[in-house]
mmCIF file of C-alpha atoms in Angstrom:
data_model
loop_
_atom_site.group_PDB
_atom_site.id
_atom_site.type_symbol
_atom_site.label_atom_id
_atom_site.label_comp_id
_atom_site.label_asym_id
_atom_site.label_seq_id
_atom_site.Cartn_x
_atom_site.Cartn_y
_atom_site.Cartn_z
ATOM 1 C CA MET A 1 36.790 56.121 111.767
ATOM 2 C CA ASN A 2 39.680 55.187 109.504
ATOM 3 C CA PRO A 3 40.750 57.496 106.637
ATOM 4 C CA PRO A 4 39.249 56.380 103.310
ATOM 5 C CA THR A 5 41.691 54.618 101.036
ATOM 6 C CA ASP A 6 42.855 56.372 97.894
ATOM 7 C CA GLU A 7 41.487 53.563 95.729
ATOM 8 C CA ALA A 8 37.980 54.047 97.150
ATOM 9 C CA GLN A 9 37.726 57.641 96.016
ATOM 10 C CA PRO A 10 36.294 58.969 92.730
ATOM 11 C CA VAL A 11 38.830 60.240 90.198
ATOM 12 C CA VAL A 12 38.483 63.513 88.292
ATOM 13 C CA ALA A 13 39.573 63.358 84.649
ATOM 14 C CA ASP A 14 42.567 65.487 83.613
ATOM 15 C CA ARG A 15 43.383 66.298 87.227
ATOM 16 C CA THR A 16 46.935 67.499 87.877
ATOM 17 C CA LEU A 17 46.728 67.550 91.680
ATOM 18 C CA HIS A 18 47.311 64.047 93.008
ATOM 19 C CA THR A 19 49.134 64.688 96.286
ATOM 20 C CA VAL A 20 48.525 67.677 98.563
ATOM 21 C CA THR A 21 50.095 68.455 101.926
ATOM 22 C CA ILE A 22 47.997 70.468 104.389
ATOM 23 C CA VAL A 23 49.985 72.376 107.009
ATOM 24 C CA GLY A 24 47.557 73.232 109.797
ATOM 25 C CA THR A 25 44.586 71.015 110.636
ATOM 26 C CA GLY A 26 42.163 73.513 112.098
ATOM 27 C CA MET A 27 38.714 74.039 110.613
ATOM 28 C CA MET A 28 39.988 75.503 107.331
ATOM 29 C CA GLY A 29 42.852 73.103 106.678
ATOM 30 C CA THR A 30 40.809 70.053 107.561
ATOM 31 C CA SER A 31 37.924 71.269 105.393
ATOM 32 C CA VAL A 32 40.292 71.632 102.422
ATOM 33 C CA ALA A 33 41.593 68.118 103.026
ATOM 34 C CA LEU A 34 38.099 66.634 103.302
ATOM 35 C CA ALA A 35 37.018 68.378 100.092
ATOM 36 C CA LEU A 36 40.057 67.051 98.222
ATOM 37 C CA ARG A 37 39.560 63.509 99.519
ATOM 38 C CA ARG A 38 36.132 63.512 97.879
ATOM 39 C CA HIS A 39 38.007 63.659 94.553
ATOM 40 C CA GLY A 40 40.583 61.023 95.374
ATOM 41 C CA VAL A 41 43.452 63.421 96.095
ATOM 42 C CA ARG A 42 46.037 61.912 98.445
ATOM 43 C CA THR A 43 46.275 64.307 101.378
ATOM 44 C CA TYR A 44 48.949 64.529 104.066
ATOM 45 C CA LEU A 45 48.408 66.353 107.333
ATOM 46 C CA LEU A 46 50.985 68.346 109.300
ATOM 47 C CA ASP A 47 50.362 70.276 112.508
ATOM 48 C CA CYS A 48 52.422 71.321 115.524
ATOM 49 C CA ASP A 49 49.399 70.096 117.516
ATOM 50 C CA ALA A 50 49.660 66.329 117.077
ATOM 51 C CA GLN A 51 46.212 65.761 118.549
ATOM 52 C CA ALA A 52 44.589 68.077 115.996
ATOM 53 C CA ALA A 53 46.283 66.232 113.135
ATOM 54 C CA GLU A 54 45.218 62.856 114.523
ATOM 55 C CA THR A 55 41.639 64.078 114.929
ATOM 56 C CA ALA A 56 41.583 65.277 111.317
ATOM 57 C CA ALA A 57 42.958 61.933 110.146
ATOM 58 C CA LYS A 58 40.293 60.021 112.080
ATOM 59 C CA MET A 59 37.678 62.169 110.323
ATOM 60 C CA GLY A 60 38.993 60.898 106.966
ATOM 61 C CA ALA A 61 40.958 64.046 106.044
ATOM 62 C CA GLY A 62 44.156 62.197 105.152
ATOM 63 C CA VAL A 63 47.312 60.653 106.578
ATOM 64 C CA VAL A 64 49.391 62.280 109.304
ATOM 65 C CA GLY A 65 52.924 63.038 108.131
ATOM 66 C CA SER A 66 54.731 64.107 104.967
ATOM 67 C CA PRO A 67 54.538 62.261 101.640
ATOM 68 C CA SER A 68 57.547 60.205 100.570
ATOM 69 C CA SER A 69 58.043 62.424 97.517
ATOM 70 C CA THR A 70 57.390 66.061 96.582
ATOM 71 C CA ALA A 71 53.708 66.984 96.810
ATOM 72 C CA ASP A 72 51.961 68.624 93.880
ATOM 73 C CA LEU A 73 50.720 71.356 96.214
ATOM 74 C CA VAL A 74 51.263 72.506 99.802
ATOM 75 C CA VAL A 75 48.407 74.388 101.483
ATOM 76 C CA LEU A 76 49.369 76.602 104.424
ATOM 77 C CA ALA A 77 46.347 76.741 106.715
ATOM 78 C CA VAL A 78 48.027 78.785 109.450
ATOM 79 C CA PRO A 79 47.438 82.284 110.931
ATOM 80 C CA PRO A 80 48.536 85.223 108.727
ATOM 81 C CA ARG A 81 51.717 86.010 110.671
ATOM 82 C CA SER A 82 52.837 82.390 110.427
ATOM 83 C CA ILE A 83 52.425 82.080 106.655
ATOM 84 C CA ALA A 84 55.836 83.454 105.633
ATOM 85 C CA PRO A 85 57.868 81.561 108.288
ATOM 86 C CA VAL A 86 56.096 78.285 107.465
ATOM 87 C CA LEU A 87 56.559 78.923 103.735
ATOM 88 C CA VAL A 88 60.308 79.336 104.307
ATOM 89 C CA GLN A 89 60.421 76.010 106.155
ATOM 90 C CA GLN A 90 58.398 74.105 103.577
ATOM 91 C CA GLN A 91 60.344 75.494 100.620
ATOM 92 C CA ALA A 92 63.633 74.677 102.338
ATOM 93 C CA LEU A 93 62.411 71.082 102.558
ATOM 94 C CA ARG A 94 61.267 71.239 98.918
ATOM 95 C CA SER A 95 58.042 69.704 100.134
ATOM 96 C CA GLY A 96 55.907 70.910 97.227
ATOM 97 C CA ARG A 97 55.979 72.067 93.627
ATOM 98 C CA VAL A 98 53.453 74.815 94.358
ATOM 99 C CA TYR A 99 52.456 76.578 97.582
ATOM 100 C CA THR A 100 49.333 78.474 98.597
ATOM 101 C CA ASP A 101 47.597 79.592 101.786
ATOM 102 C CA VAL A 102 44.066 80.232 103.028
ATOM 103 C CA GLY A 103 44.784 83.267 105.207
ATOM 104 C CA SER A 104 42.380 86.198 105.420
ATOM 105 C CA VAL A 105 45.181 88.780 105.014
ATOM 106 C CA LYS A 106 47.245 88.849 101.829
ATOM 107 C CA ALA A 107 49.570 91.877 101.498
ATOM 108 C CA GLY A 108 51.510 91.406 104.741
ATOM 109 C CA PRO A 109 52.286 87.688 104.281
ATOM 110 C CA LEU A 110 53.472 88.261 100.696
ATOM 111 C CA ALA A 111 55.768 91.104 101.778
ATOM 112 C CA ALA A 112 57.119 89.001 104.640
ATOM 113 C CA ALA A 113 57.718 86.052 102.318
ATOM 114 C CA GLU A 114 59.662 88.277 99.934
ATOM 115 C CA ALA A 115 61.724 89.708 102.812
ATOM 116 C CA LEU A 116 62.576 86.179 103.972
ATOM 117 C CA GLY A 117 63.801 85.244 100.493
ATOM 118 C CA CYS A 118 61.026 82.807 99.618
ATOM 119 C CA ASP A 119 60.604 81.606 96.053
ATOM 120 C CA LEU A 120 57.603 83.689 95.014
ATOM 121 C CA THR A 121 57.250 82.078 91.591
ATOM 122 C CA SER A 122 55.666 79.004 93.203
ATOM 123 C CA TYR A 123 53.690 80.764 95.957
ATOM 124 C CA VAL A 124 50.158 81.916 95.065
ATOM 125 C CA GLY A 125 48.055 83.488 97.798
ATOM 126 C CA GLY A 126 44.442 82.498 98.296
ATOM 127 C CA HIS A 127 41.530 83.025 100.665
ATOM 128 C CA PRO A 128 38.235 81.119 100.664
ATOM 129 C CA ILE A 129 35.342 83.336 101.742
ATOM 130 C CA ALA A 130 33.853 80.739 104.029
ATOM 131 C CA GLY A 131 34.140 79.821 107.658
ATOM 132 C CA SER A 132 32.476 79.641 111.022
ATOM 133 C CA GLU A 133 32.788 81.012 114.525
ATOM 134 C CA ARG A 134 33.799 77.474 115.523
ATOM 135 C CA SER A 135 37.413 76.300 115.362
ATOM 136 C CA GLY A 136 39.447 73.111 115.274
ATOM 137 C CA PRO A 137 39.234 70.062 113.021
ATOM 138 C CA ARG A 138 35.876 68.919 114.416
ATOM 139 C CA ALA A 139 34.320 72.100 113.004
ATOM 140 C CA ALA A 140 35.460 71.146 109.482
ATOM 141 C CA SER A 141 33.279 70.079 106.578
ATOM 142 C CA GLY A 142 34.103 68.754 103.131
ATOM 143 C CA THR A 143 31.386 71.005 101.682
ATOM 144 C CA LEU A 144 32.400 74.202 103.508
ATOM 145 C CA PHE A 145 33.560 75.887 100.287
ATOM 146 C CA GLN A 146 30.789 74.692 97.984
ATOM 147 C CA ASP A 147 29.633 77.559 95.727
ATOM 148 C CA LYS A 148 31.639 80.061 97.792
ATOM 149 C CA ALA A 149 34.026 82.692 96.447
ATOM 150 C CA TRP A 150 37.728 81.905 96.864
ATOM 151 C CA VAL A 151 39.984 84.900 96.307
ATOM 152 C CA LEU A 152 43.098 84.209 94.249
ATOM 153 C CA THR A 153 45.838 86.819 94.760
ATOM 154 C CA SER A 154 48.421 85.920 92.176
ATOM 155 C CA HIS A 155 51.213 88.374 91.372
ATOM 156 C CA PRO A 156 53.322 89.117 88.272
ATOM 157 C CA GLY A 157 56.168 86.893 89.443
ATOM 158 C CA ASN A 158 54.013 83.767 89.630
ATOM 159 C CA ASP A 159 54.660 80.833 87.350
ATOM 160 C CA THR A 160 51.559 80.187 85.229
ATOM 161 C CA ALA A 161 51.576 76.513 86.223
ATOM 162 C CA ALA A 162 51.450 77.525 89.903
ATOM 163 C CA VAL A 163 48.400 79.707 89.324
ATOM 164 C CA ALA A 164 46.760 76.877 87.387
ATOM 165 C CA ALA A 165 47.410 74.429 90.244
ATOM 166 C CA VAL A 166 45.843 76.705 92.853
ATOM 167 C CA THR A 167 42.897 77.376 90.555
ATOM 168 C CA GLU A 168 42.417 73.614 90.284
ATOM 169 C CA LEU A 169 42.484 73.362 94.092
ATOM 170 C CA ILE A 170 39.733 75.953 94.313
ATOM 171 C CA ARG A 171 37.536 74.147 91.813
ATOM 172 C CA LEU A 172 38.097 70.758 93.447
ATOM 173 C CA CYS A 173 36.900 72.290 96.702
ATOM 174 C CA GLY A 174 33.719 73.403 94.920
ATOM 175 C CA ALA A 175 34.463 77.135 95.121
ATOM 176 C CA ARG A 176 34.569 79.954 92.551
ATOM 177 C CA PRO A 177 37.985 81.599 91.930
ATOM 178 C CA VAL A 178 37.893 85.403 92.201
ATOM 179 C CA ALA A 179 41.031 87.276 91.138
ATOM 180 C CA MET A 180 42.036 90.289 93.255
ATOM 181 C CA THR A 181 45.174 92.178 94.182
ATOM 182 C CA GLN A 182 46.497 91.749 97.693
ATOM 183 C CA SER A 183 45.671 95.337 98.683
ATOM 184 C CA ALA A 184 42.154 95.213 97.251
ATOM 185 C CA HIS A 185 41.490 91.974 99.111
ATOM 186 C CA ASP A 186 42.720 93.367 102.438
ATOM 187 C CA ARG A 187 40.696 96.563 102.022
ATOM 188 C CA ALA A 188 37.551 94.579 101.262
ATOM 189 C CA LEU A 189 38.022 92.042 104.058
ATOM 190 C CA ALA A 190 38.626 94.787 106.605
ATOM 191 C CA ARG A 191 35.107 96.049 105.884
ATOM 192 C CA THR A 192 33.298 92.770 105.303
ATOM 193 C CA SER A 193 34.921 90.513 107.904
ATOM 194 C CA HIS A 194 37.542 92.014 110.196
ATOM 195 C CA VAL A 195 35.686 95.083 111.469
ATOM 196 C CA PRO A 196 32.380 93.173 111.787
ATOM 197 C CA HIS A 197 34.184 90.631 113.973
ATOM 198 C CA LEU A 198 35.705 93.361 116.117
ATOM 199 C CA ILE A 199 32.366 95.144 116.541
ATOM 200 C CA SER A 200 30.640 91.867 117.374
ATOM 201 C CA SER A 201 33.278 91.187 120.034
ATOM 202 C CA ILE A 202 32.961 94.652 121.546
ATOM 203 C CA LEU A 203 29.175 94.335 121.687
ATOM 204 C CA ALA A 204 29.390 90.853 123.209
ATOM 205 C CA GLY A 205 31.900 92.191 125.723
ATOM 206 C CA THR A 206 29.216 94.465 127.205
ATOM 207 C CA LEU A 207 27.444 91.287 128.352
ATOM 208 C CA ASP A 208 30.483 89.962 130.204
ATOM 209 C CA GLY A 209 29.496 90.020 133.871
ATOM 210 C CA ALA A 210 25.881 90.955 133.139
ATOM 211 C CA ASP A 211 23.288 89.707 135.618
ATOM 212 C CA GLN A 212 20.901 86.877 134.789
ATOM 213 C CA GLN A 213 17.897 89.183 134.540
ATOM 214 C CA LEU A 214 19.517 91.163 131.735
ATOM 215 C CA LEU A 215 20.733 88.028 129.955
ATOM 216 C CA ALA A 216 17.224 86.556 130.100
ATOM 217 C CA LEU A 217 16.035 89.521 128.033
ATOM 218 C CA CYS A 218 18.548 88.963 125.237
ATOM 219 C CA GLY A 219 16.646 88.111 122.056
ATOM 220 C CA ALA A 220 17.549 87.297 118.462
ATOM 221 C CA GLY A 221 18.944 90.760 117.747
ATOM 222 C CA ILE A 222 21.873 90.646 120.112
ATOM 223 C CA THR A 223 22.270 86.871 119.742
ATOM 224 C CA ASP A 224 22.657 87.193 115.965
ATOM 225 C CA THR A 225 24.958 90.210 116.052
ATOM 226 C CA THR A 226 27.315 88.609 118.588
ATOM 227 C CA ARG A 227 27.516 85.146 116.962
ATOM 228 C CA ILE A 228 30.938 85.639 115.387
ATOM 229 C CA ALA A 229 32.370 86.948 118.653
ATOM 230 C CA ALA A 230 32.778 83.280 119.605
ATOM 231 C CA GLY A 231 35.740 82.987 117.214
ATOM 232 C CA ASP A 232 39.203 82.057 118.480
ATOM 233 C CA SER A 233 40.574 85.194 120.176
ATOM 234 C CA ALA A 234 44.252 84.401 119.527
ATOM 235 C CA LEU A 235 43.641 83.769 115.813
ATOM 236 C CA TRP A 236 41.579 86.926 115.467
ATOM 237 C CA THR A 237 44.217 89.014 117.233
ATOM 238 C CA ASP A 238 46.682 87.778 114.596
ATOM 239 C CA ILE A 239 44.256 88.566 111.751
ATOM 240 C CA LEU A 240 43.401 92.062 112.995
ATOM 241 C CA GLN A 241 47.008 93.010 113.681
ATOM 242 C CA SER A 242 48.097 91.645 110.302
ATOM 243 C CA ASN A 243 45.631 93.968 108.558
ATOM 244 C CA ALA A 244 45.916 96.775 111.087
ATOM 245 C CA LEU A 245 45.938 99.829 108.790
ATOM 246 C CA GLU A 246 42.928 98.768 106.728
ATOM 247 C CA VAL A 247 41.009 97.696 109.831
ATOM 248 C CA ALA A 248 41.795 100.983 111.568
ATOM 249 C CA ALA A 249 40.586 102.971 108.539
ATOM 250 C CA ALA A 250 37.344 100.985 108.300
ATOM 251 C CA LEU A 251 36.824 101.184 112.057
ATOM 252 C CA ALA A 252 37.200 104.974 111.915
ATOM 253 C CA GLU A 253 34.285 105.114 109.442
ATOM 254 C CA VAL A 254 32.111 103.096 111.830
ATOM 255 C CA ALA A 255 33.242 105.241 114.763
ATOM 256 C CA ALA A 256 32.202 108.358 112.841
ATOM 257 C CA GLY A 257 28.740 106.872 112.391
ATOM 258 C CA LEU A 258 28.457 106.073 116.092
ATOM 259 C CA THR A 259 29.532 109.621 116.964
ATOM 260 C CA THR A 260 26.876 110.992 114.617
ATOM 261 C CA ALA A 261 24.265 108.727 116.222
ATOM 262 C CA ALA A 262 25.212 109.826 119.736
ATOM 263 C CA HIS A 263 25.010 113.482 118.723
ATOM 264 C CA ALA A 264 21.666 112.953 116.992
ATOM 265 C CA LEU A 265 20.199 111.272 120.069
ATOM 266 C CA ALA A 266 21.414 114.095 122.291
ATOM 267 C CA THR A 267 20.098 116.848 120.030
ATOM 268 C CA GLY A 268 17.095 115.225 118.334
ATOM 269 C CA SER A 269 18.466 115.892 114.854
ATOM 270 C CA ALA A 270 17.291 114.104 111.703
ATOM 271 C CA ASP A 271 20.734 112.524 111.297
ATOM 272 C CA LEU A 272 19.526 109.489 113.235
ATOM 273 C CA THR A 273 16.827 108.686 110.675
ATOM 274 C CA GLU A 274 19.321 109.096 107.853
ATOM 275 C CA LEU A 275 21.718 106.656 109.530
ATOM 276 C CA LEU A 276 18.932 104.103 109.841
ATOM 277 C CA ARG A 277 17.891 104.657 106.217
ATOM 278 C CA ARG A 278 21.447 104.013 105.080
ATOM 279 C CA GLY A 279 21.382 100.836 107.110
ATOM 280 C CA ASN A 280 18.192 99.748 105.345
ATOM 281 C CA ALA A 281 19.754 100.501 101.961
ATOM 282 C CA GLY A 282 22.995 98.671 102.730
ATOM 283 C CA ARG A 283 21.186 95.600 104.020
ATOM 284 C CA GLY A 284 18.974 95.610 100.919
ATOM 285 C CA ALA A 285 21.994 95.830 98.635
ATOM 286 C CA LEU A 286 23.652 92.907 100.431
ATOM 287 C CA LEU A 287 20.592 90.659 100.163
ATOM 288 C CA THR A 288 20.058 91.554 96.501
ATOM 289 C CA ALA A 289 23.674 90.718 95.673
ATOM 290 C CA ARG A 290 23.426 87.364 97.455
ATOM 291 C CA THR A 291 20.190 86.538 95.624
ATOM 292 C CA ARG A 292 21.859 87.282 92.279
ATOM 293 C CA LEU A 293 24.793 85.024 93.141
ATOM 294 C CA ARG A 294 22.466 82.170 94.092
ATOM 295 C CA SER A 295 20.534 82.534 90.828
ATOM 296 C CA ARG A 296 23.755 82.090 88.817
ATOM 297 C CA LYS A 297 24.531 78.702 90.353
#
């Protein structure tokens, strides 16, 4: 499949983003590119894995290589620990007017970028709350971000035009911009994404080497709770280590609950019922919040 031509794409009135470079053509980067192509944005694909970039291009995500002139925006779709080093490289090349990322950790990359002397006026952090346990460009979708929250972690040093450009990116991808500080984002994601992934992996790990009789008895409960354990282990090591303090704090809360459960089972105390009741209440709150969000669309 050949990439769609720019002329064949619909044009959005008053759009300021015309050329966007995507650095990293995994699921997230390729999904951003596919979403932008739906609006006629000219997208350029860069990746140290040439095969991944070529695959994304064949899917219609854009053209492999850098644009001949400065891009309106450069999107860094790389692991958290690579964001600052890649930002240094791209800014040294003056490859874009504005830079953003889609990493799931925000405080560490910003601090690293500052330490490396990056121009922070043009760098606005971002994180779409969307994804999959699958990885690579073939897992991408141009509608991945539709109606999803996309956290925007601007900072006081940002140029207003840079924030506006990243906000436009979010809207072109069909997502809802949600402003947060870097620390608030990392605290929230530790509890809503990072620790759940770690727990899912630990639970799935108990099945490694299990006999076929046990595996044949695995139903929806364990299948559902271990789904995200299929995520890329190297990427998730980077994510967890990049948000280590917040993940450790959130994990300690879960560990305290498990300790309480173990003690309750050993002693027959009522603490076990209370733990389960809290689980019911938390699940109910989550479903209610998601229903409210859907009703606002």
